[in-house]
CSV table of C-alpha atoms and ligand atoms in Angstrom, one decimal:
chain,number,residue,atom,x,y,z
A,1,MET,CA,49.5,-11.7,61.0
A,2,ASP,CA,50.5,-13.9,64.0
A,3,LEU,CA,47.7,-15.7,66.1
A,4,ILE,CA,48.9,-16.9,69.5
A,5,VAL,CA,46.3,-18.7,71.1
A,6,LYS,CA,46.8,-20.0,74.8
A,7,GLN,CA,45.1,-22.3,77.2
A,8,LEU,CA,41.5,-20.9,76.1
A,9,THR,CA,39.3,-23.2,76.8
A,10,LYS,CA,35.1,-23.3,75.7
A,11,SER,CA,32.0,-24.8,77.9
A,12,PHE,CA,28.0,-25.0,76.2
A,13,GLY,CA,26.6,-26.2,79.3
A,14,ALA,CA,27.7,-29.8,80.5
A,15,VAL,CA,29.8,-29.7,76.6
A,16,GLN,CA,33.0,-28.7,76.9
A,17,ALA,CA,33.2,-28.2,73.6
A,18,LEU,CA,37.5,-27.0,73.2
A,19,GLN,CA,39.3,-28.2,76.0
A,20,PRO,CA,42.5,-25.6,76.8
A,21,LEU,CA,43.9,-25.3,73.3
A,22,ASP,CA,47.1,-23.8,72.5
A,23,LEU,CA,48.5,-23.0,69.1
A,24,HIS,CA,50.9,-20.8,66.6
A,25,ILE,CA,50.2,-20.0,64.0
A,26,ARG,CA,52.7,-17.9,62.1
A,27,SER,CA,52.3,-15.3,59.6
A,28,GLY,CA,51.4,-16.6,55.7
A,29,GLU,CA,50.8,-19.9,57.0
A,30,PHE,CA,47.9,-22.2,55.7
A,31,THR,CA,46.0,-23.7,58.6
A,32,THR,CA,43.4,-25.8,58.6
A,33,LEU,CA,41.0,-27.1,61.7
A,34,LEU,CA,39.9,-31.0,60.1
A,35,GLY,CA,37.8,-33.2,61.8
A,36,PRO,CA,33.9,-34.1,62.3
A,37,SER,CA,31.1,-33.1,62.6
A,38,GLY,CA,31.4,-31.6,66.2
A,39,CYS,CA,34.9,-31.5,67.5
A,40,GLY,CA,34.9,-28.0,67.7
A,41,LYS,CA,36.5,-26.4,65.0
A,42,THR,CA,33.6,-24.1,64.0
A,43,THR,CA,33.9,-22.4,68.3
A,44,LEU,CA,37.4,-22.5,68.5
A,45,LEU,CA,37.0,-19.9,64.9
A,46,ARG,CA,34.5,-17.7,65.9
A,47,MET,CA,36.5,-17.9,69.4
A,48,ILE,CA,39.4,-16.3,67.1
A,49,ALA,CA,37.4,-14.1,64.7
A,50,GLY,CA,35.9,-12.1,68.6
A,51,LEU,CA,31.7,-13.5,67.8
A,52,GLU,CA,32.1,-15.9,70.3
A,53,THR,CA,32.2,-15.2,74.0
A,54,PRO,CA,35.9,-18.3,75.2
A,55,ASP,CA,35.1,-19.4,79.0
A,56,SER,CA,38.9,-18.5,80.3
A,57,GLY,CA,42.5,-18.4,78.3
A,58,GLU,CA,44.2,-15.4,75.8
A,59,ILE,CA,43.8,-14.6,72.4
A,60,TRP,CA,46.9,-12.3,70.6
A,61,LEU,CA,46.6,-11.4,66.8
A,62,ASP,CA,50.9,-9.7,66.3
A,63,ASP,CA,51.5,-8.3,69.8
A,64,GLU,CA,47.4,-7.6,70.6
A,65,CYS,CA,45.7,-8.8,73.1
A,66,VAL,CA,42.4,-9.5,71.9
A,67,PHE,CA,40.6,-11.7,74.4
A,68,SER,CA,42.5,-11.6,77.6
A,69,SER,CA,39.6,-13.7,80.5
A,70,GLU,CA,42.5,-12.4,82.9
A,71,LYS,CA,42.7,-9.4,81.7
A,72,GLY,CA,38.9,-8.4,80.7
A,73,VAL,CA,40.0,-7.8,77.0
A,74,PHE,CA,37.6,-9.3,74.7
A,75,LYS,CA,37.6,-6.8,71.6
A,76,PRO,CA,34.7,-7.0,69.5
A,77,VAL,CA,34.5,-8.4,66.2
A,78,HIS,CA,35.5,-4.8,64.2
A,79,LYS,CA,38.6,-3.9,65.6
A,80,ARG,CA,39.8,-7.2,65.2
A,81,LYS,CA,41.2,-6.7,61.1
A,82,LEU,CA,40.0,-10.2,60.0
A,83,GLY,CA,37.9,-11.3,57.2
A,84,MET,CA,35.4,-14.7,56.9
A,85,VAL,CA,34.2,-16.5,54.9
A,86,PHE,CA,30.6,-18.7,55.8
A,87,GLN,CA,29.5,-21.4,54.2
A,88,ASP,CA,25.4,-20.1,54.0
A,89,PHE,CA,27.5,-17.6,52.2
A,90,ALA,CA,26.0,-15.1,54.6
A,91,LEU,CA,24.8,-12.5,51.9
A,92,TRP,CA,22.2,-9.6,52.7
A,93,PRO,CA,19.5,-10.5,49.3
A,94,HIS,CA,18.0,-7.0,49.5
A,95,LEU,CA,22.0,-5.4,48.7
A,96,THR,CA,23.4,-5.6,45.4
A,97,VAL,CA,27.3,-7.7,44.8
A,98,TYR,CA,28.6,-4.1,45.3
A,99,GLU,CA,26.6,-3.0,48.3
A,100,ASN,CA,27.1,-6.5,49.4
A,101,VAL,CA,31.2,-6.1,49.9
A,102,ALA,CA,30.7,-2.3,50.4
A,103,PHE,CA,28.6,-4.2,54.4
A,104,GLY,CA,32.1,-5.4,55.1
A,105,LEU,CA,34.5,-2.6,55.1
A,106,LYS,CA,31.0,-0.1,56.1
A,107,ALA,CA,30.8,-2.5,59.0
A,108,ALA,CA,34.6,-2.5,59.6
A,109,LYS,CA,35.0,1.3,59.9
A,110,GLN,CA,36.4,1.7,56.9
A,111,THR,CA,34.9,4.2,54.5
A,112,ASN,CA,37.8,5.8,53.1
A,113,GLY,CA,38.6,5.2,49.2
A,114,MET,CA,35.5,2.5,49.3
A,115,LYS,CA,34.3,2.4,45.7
A,116,GLU,CA,38.6,2.1,44.2
A,117,ARG,CA,38.4,-1.2,46.8
A,118,VAL,CA,35.2,-2.6,46.1
A,119,MET,CA,35.5,-2.6,42.7
A,120,ASP,CA,39.6,-3.9,43.5
A,121,ALA,CA,38.1,-6.9,45.7
A,122,ILE,CA,35.4,-7.5,43.2
A,123,GLY,CA,37.9,-7.6,40.1
A,124,ALA,CA,39.7,-10.0,42.1
A,125,VAL,CA,36.9,-12.9,42.1
A,126,ARG,CA,36.5,-12.1,38.8
A,127,LEU,CA,33.1,-10.5,39.5
A,128,SER,CA,33.3,-7.2,36.8
A,129,GLY,CA,30.4,-6.8,35.7
A,130,LEU,CA,28.1,-8.0,37.9
A,131,GLU,CA,27.7,-5.0,40.7
A,132,GLN,CA,24.0,-4.5,40.3
A,133,ARG,CA,23.1,-7.8,40.3
A,134,TYR,CA,21.3,-9.4,43.8
A,135,PRO,CA,22.7,-12.4,45.4
A,136,SER,CA,18.9,-14.3,43.0
A,137,GLN,CA,20.7,-13.6,40.3
A,138,LEU,CA,23.8,-15.4,40.8
A,139,SER,CA,24.6,-18.1,40.6
A,140,GLY,CA,25.9,-21.0,44.0
A,141,GLY,CA,29.5,-20.0,42.9
A,142,GLN,CA,29.4,-16.8,42.2
A,143,GLN,CA,27.3,-16.1,44.7
A,144,GLN,CA,30.6,-17.9,47.4
A,145,ARG,CA,32.4,-15.5,45.3
A,146,VAL,CA,31.2,-12.3,46.6
A,147,ALA,CA,31.6,-13.4,50.4
A,148,PHE,CA,35.0,-14.1,48.9
A,149,ALA,CA,35.0,-10.2,47.4
A,150,ARG,CA,33.9,-8.9,51.1
A,151,ALA,CA,36.0,-10.6,53.3
A,152,ILE,CA,39.6,-9.4,50.7
A,153,ALA,CA,37.7,-5.8,50.8
A,154,VAL,CA,38.6,-5.5,54.2
A,155,GLU,CA,42.1,-6.1,53.6
A,156,PRO,CA,42.7,-8.4,56.7
A,157,LYS,CA,45.9,-9.7,57.5
A,158,LEU,CA,44.0,-12.8,58.3
A,159,ILE,CA,40.7,-14.9,56.8
A,160,LEU,CA,39.0,-17.6,59.1
A,161,PHE,CA,37.3,-20.0,56.6
A,162,ASP,CA,34.3,-21.8,58.2
A,163,GLU,CA,33.7,-25.3,55.6
A,164,PRO,CA,33.5,-22.5,53.1
A,165,LEU,CA,32.4,-24.8,50.0
A,166,SER,CA,31.4,-27.5,51.0
A,167,ALA,CA,27.3,-25.5,49.9
A,168,LEU,CA,28.9,-26.2,46.2
A,169,ASP,CA,28.9,-29.7,43.9
A,170,ALA,CA,32.1,-31.6,44.0
A,171,LEU,CA,32.8,-29.5,39.5
A,172,LEU,CA,32.6,-26.2,41.2
A,173,ARG,CA,34.5,-27.6,44.6
A,174,ASP,CA,37.3,-28.1,42.8
A,175,GLU,CA,37.4,-25.2,40.8
A,176,MET,CA,37.0,-23.1,43.2
A,177,ARG,CA,39.1,-24.1,46.3
A,178,ASP,CA,42.6,-23.4,43.5
A,179,GLU,CA,40.5,-20.1,43.5
A,180,LEU,CA,40.6,-19.2,46.7
A,181,LEU,CA,44.1,-20.3,48.0
A,182,HIS,CA,45.2,-18.8,44.9
A,183,LEU,CA,43.4,-15.5,46.4
A,184,VAL,CA,45.3,-16.2,50.0
A,185,GLN,CA,48.4,-16.9,48.7
A,186,SER,CA,48.4,-13.8,46.0
A,187,ARG,CA,47.6,-11.7,48.3
A,188,GLY,CA,50.3,-13.5,51.1
A,189,LEU,CA,47.0,-13.2,53.6
A,190,THR,CA,47.2,-15.9,56.8
A,191,ALA,CA,44.4,-18.2,56.5
A,192,ILE,CA,43.3,-20.6,59.1
A,193,TYR,CA,40.6,-23.2,56.6
A,194,VAL,CA,37.4,-25.2,58.4
A,195,THR,CA,36.2,-28.6,57.0
A,196,HIS,CA,35.6,-32.3,58.2
A,197,ASP,CA,36.6,-32.9,54.0
A,198,GLN,CA,40.1,-34.6,54.5
A,199,LEU,CA,41.2,-34.5,51.1
A,200,GLU,CA,40.4,-30.6,50.6
A,201,ALA,CA,42.8,-30.3,54.1
A,202,MET,CA,45.3,-32.7,52.6
A,203,SER,CA,45.6,-30.5,49.3
A,204,MET,CA,45.5,-26.9,50.6
A,205,SER,CA,47.0,-26.5,54.5
A,206,ASP,CA,50.6,-25.8,54.6
A,207,GLN,CA,49.9,-26.9,58.5
A,208,ILE,CA,46.9,-29.9,59.3
A,209,LEU,CA,44.8,-29.9,62.6
A,210,VAL,CA,43.4,-32.4,63.2
A,211,MET,CA,40.8,-32.5,66.1
A,212,GLN,CA,38.4,-35.1,67.4
A,213,GLY,CA,36.0,-34.3,70.6
A,214,GLY,CA,37.5,-30.5,71.6
A,215,LYS,CA,41.1,-31.3,71.5
A,216,VAL,CA,44.2,-31.0,69.2
A,217,LEU,CA,45.1,-34.6,68.2
A,218,GLN,CA,47.8,-33.6,65.9
A,219,LYS,CA,49.7,-30.5,64.4
A,220,GLY,CA,51.2,-31.3,60.2
A,221,ALA,CA,52.0,-30.8,57.4
A,222,PRO,CA,49.7,-32.9,55.1
A,223,GLU,CA,52.5,-35.3,54.8
A,224,GLU,CA,53.2,-36.0,58.1
A,225,ILE,CA,49.5,-36.4,59.4
A,226,TYR,CA,49.2,-38.8,56.6
A,227,HIS,CA,52.4,-41.1,56.5
A,228,ARG,CA,52.9,-40.0,60.6
A,229,PRO,CA,49.9,-40.5,62.5
A,230,THR,CA,50.0,-39.9,65.7
A,231,GLU,CA,46.8,-41.4,67.5
A,232,PRO,CA,44.8,-43.9,66.1
A,233,PHE,CA,42.0,-41.5,65.7
A,234,VAL,CA,43.9,-39.6,62.9
A,235,ALA,CA,46.0,-42.7,61.2
A,236,LYS,CA,41.6,-43.0,60.8
A,237,PHE,CA,40.0,-40.0,59.8
A,238,VAL,CA,42.2,-39.0,57.0
A,239,GLY,CA,43.0,-41.8,54.6
A,240,LYS,CA,42.2,-45.5,54.3
A,241,SER,CA,44.3,-47.1,58.0
A,242,ASN,CA,44.9,-51.3,57.3
A,243,TRP,CA,45.8,-52.6,60.5
A,244,ILE,CA,47.8,-55.2,61.4
A,245,ASP,CA,47.8,-54.2,65.4
A,246,PRO,CA,44.3,-53.0,66.1
A,247,ASP,CA,45.0,-48.9,67.1
A,248,LYS,CA,49.3,-49.9,66.8
A,249,ARG,CA,50.4,-50.6,63.5
A,250,MET,CA,48.9,-50.0,59.9
A,251,ILE,CA,50.0,-49.6,56.4
A,252,ARG,CA,47.8,-47.2,54.2
A,253,PRO,CA,46.3,-49.1,51.0
A,254,GLU,CA,48.7,-47.8,48.2
A,255,LYS,CA,51.5,-49.6,50.1
A,256,LEU,CA,50.1,-52.8,49.1
A,257,ARG,CA,51.6,-54.9,46.4
A,258,TRP,CA,50.0,-58.6,44.6
A,259,THR,CA,54.3,-59.2,44.3
A,260,GLY,CA,56.2,-60.1,46.9
A,261,ARG,CA,60.3,-59.4,47.0
A,262,PRO,CA,62.8,-60.8,48.8
A,263,GLY,CA,62.4,-59.3,53.4
A,264,ASP,CA,58.2,-58.9,52.5
A,265,LEU,CA,55.5,-59.0,54.7
A,266,THR,CA,52.5,-61.7,53.6
A,267,TRP,CA,49.0,-62.0,54.1
A,268,SER,CA,47.1,-64.4,52.2
A,269,ALA,CA,43.3,-63.0,52.0
A,270,VAL,CA,39.9,-62.9,50.6
A,271,VAL,CA,38.6,-60.7,47.9
A,272,LYS,CA,35.5,-59.8,49.5
A,273,ARG,CA,34.6,-56.7,47.0
A,274,VAL,CA,35.8,-54.2,44.0
A,275,SER,CA,35.4,-50.9,43.1
A,276,TYR,CA,36.5,-49.3,40.3
A,277,LEU,CA,37.5,-45.4,40.5
A,278,GLY,CA,38.2,-44.7,36.9
A,279,ASP,CA,42.4,-45.2,37.7
A,280,ARG,CA,42.5,-47.6,39.3
A,281,TYR,CA,39.8,-50.4,41.3
A,282,GLU,CA,40.2,-50.7,45.0
A,283,ILE,CA,39.9,-53.8,46.3
A,284,THR,CA,38.7,-54.8,49.6
A,285,LEU,CA,40.2,-57.9,51.2
A,286,GLU,CA,39.4,-60.2,54.5
A,287,LEU,CA,42.6,-61.5,55.8
A,288,GLU,CA,42.7,-65.1,57.7
A,289,ASP,CA,41.2,-63.0,61.3
A,290,GLY,CA,38.7,-61.1,59.8
A,291,THR,CA,40.0,-57.8,59.6
A,292,VAL,CA,39.3,-56.0,56.8
A,293,TRP,CA,41.6,-54.2,54.4
A,294,ALA,CA,41.7,-52.4,51.8
A,295,GLY,CA,44.4,-52.1,48.3
A,296,TYR,CA,44.6,-50.3,45.2
A,297,HIS,CA,45.2,-53.3,41.6
A,298,ASP,CA,45.6,-51.8,38.2
A,299,GLN,CA,42.8,-54.9,36.9
A,300,ARG,CA,40.2,-56.0,38.3
A,301,LEU,CA,39.6,-59.7,40.1
A,302,GLN,CA,36.9,-60.9,41.1
A,303,ALA,CA,35.2,-61.6,44.3
A,304,GLY,CA,36.2,-64.5,46.0
A,305,ASP,CA,39.6,-64.7,44.6
A,306,ARG,CA,42.8,-66.6,47.2
A,307,VAL,CA,45.5,-64.2,47.0
A,308,LEU,CA,48.7,-62.7,49.2
A,309,VAL,CA,49.7,-59.2,49.7
A,310,TYR,CA,52.8,-58.4,50.1
A,311,ALA,CA,54.5,-54.9,51.6
A,312,SER,CA,57.8,-53.2,53.2
A,313,PRO,CA,58.6,-53.6,56.2
A,314,HIS,CA,59.7,-50.0,55.9
A,315,ASP,CA,56.7,-48.9,54.4
A,316,THR,CA,54.4,-50.1,57.7
A,317,HIS,CA,54.1,-47.1,60.7
A,318,SER,CA,53.8,-47.9,64.4
A,319,ILE,CA,51.3,-45.6,66.6
A,320,HIS,CA,52.6,-44.1,69.8
A,321,PRO,CA,50.0,-42.0,71.2
A,322,ILE,CA,52.6,-38.8,72.4
A,323,LYS,CA,51.1,-38.8,76.6
A,324,GLU,CA,51.8,-35.3,77.0
A,325,GLU,CA,50.1,-32.3,76.7
A,326,ILE,CA,49.9,-31.9,73.2
A,327,TYR,CA,51.1,-27.9,72.8
A,328,VAL,CA,50.9,-26.6,68.6
B,1,LIG,N1,25.2,-22.4,70.9
B,1,LIG,C1,26.0,-23.3,71.2
B,1,LIG,N2,25.1,-24.1,72.8
B,1,LIG,C2,24.8,-25.1,72.9
B,1,LIG,N3,26.1,-25.6,72.7
B,1,LIG,C3,26.7,-25.7,71.1
B,1,LIG,C4,26.7,-24.8,70.8
B,1,LIG,N4,28.0,-24.3,69.5
B,1,LIG,C5,28.5,-25.2,69.7
B,1,LIG,N5,27.9,-26.6,70.3
B,1,LIG,C6,28.3,-27.2,70.7
B,1,LIG,O1,29.6,-27.9,70.4
B,1,LIG,C7,30.6,-28.5,70.1
B,1,LIG,C8,31.0,-28.3,69.1
B,1,LIG,O2,30.5,-27.3,67.7
B,1,LIG,P1,31.2,-26.6,66.3
B,1,LIG,O3,32.1,-26.4,67.5
B,1,LIG,O4,29.9,-26.7,65.8
B,1,LIG,O5,31.8,-28.1,66.1
B,1,LIG,P2,32.8,-28.4,64.7
B,1,LIG,O6,31.9,-26.9,63.8
B,1,LIG,O7,33.7,-28.8,64.9
B,1,LIG,O8,30.9,-29.4,63.7
B,1,LIG,C9,29.2,-29.6,69.4
B,1,LIG,O9,28.6,-30.2,70.5
B,1,LIG,C10,28.0,-28.6,70.0
B,1,LIG,O10,27.1,-29.0,69.6
B,2,LIG,MG1,31.2,-26.1,62.3
């Protein structure tokens, strides 16, 4: 399902949660809204879902207008044919797994062939056999699977995720991330996924929208966001950045080398700190002018060591903030 958002805005009192936003998400794409807490991710998602009323603008799902401030259109949440998964799972504690999943279908007024659809969704998230359990009798990962099952049971064309994995511990989070992605892809769903976790965003998405202060700063494939940030904030929020010229030119830590080649740029630095990451060491460096950088080494250096670091000029990146309004 294609999603088109035109000039959407939302304020809460004096807080402009979302500045005028244009957005086009194509069918089958996995799009992530990435940004720090309070940047407006949840507000945007809730407006797409129909849980929050925008101040102005339009929202289109394929060629159906589901919201327009000008035309006075507001389709309620159950008429938008969406699936939703939230951080806190939002399961009913007094309903069984089966009943929780069926609840989604009833709310969407889709009761035809309900039993089969519920069982199919429960099977898809590998919870067959646990239909009669209550949420309190399930692990965190299993509870999250019930929430997925409830979202996919309505056979949505568009599925919205709001930080669905952040309540899970690290190992389980990785496992659920793969599972969630597989589920979305195998069902051909269009997904919008909200997270503040850059690694999650990078590993799952076809495209990432980096947000700050109610604005989309940059939109692109993960590789593009990482290698060619167009704003200093994006460079700093996604991965680590070493600044050659503050907010203008930077280099990623993995591009720094400890031996030189012809044509290299060279910096003299002192090792400040060494952290073992398992597969390598992260070296915190202080340059002569006091700038702090990060680099990676396969051997442990000692704090206080004086070193030379090298990089090819081609591996540096200059930031060119786009002055015009960004159309995403
Ligand atoms: N119901 C609300 N009432 C007042 N302010 C709100 C409400 N919901 C969100 N906000 C404010 O809008 C901004 C964006 O919030 P939110 O969309 O929840 O951000 P995020 O999901 O990126 O953390 C924040 O400043 C937040 O405090
Ligand atoms: Mg949020």
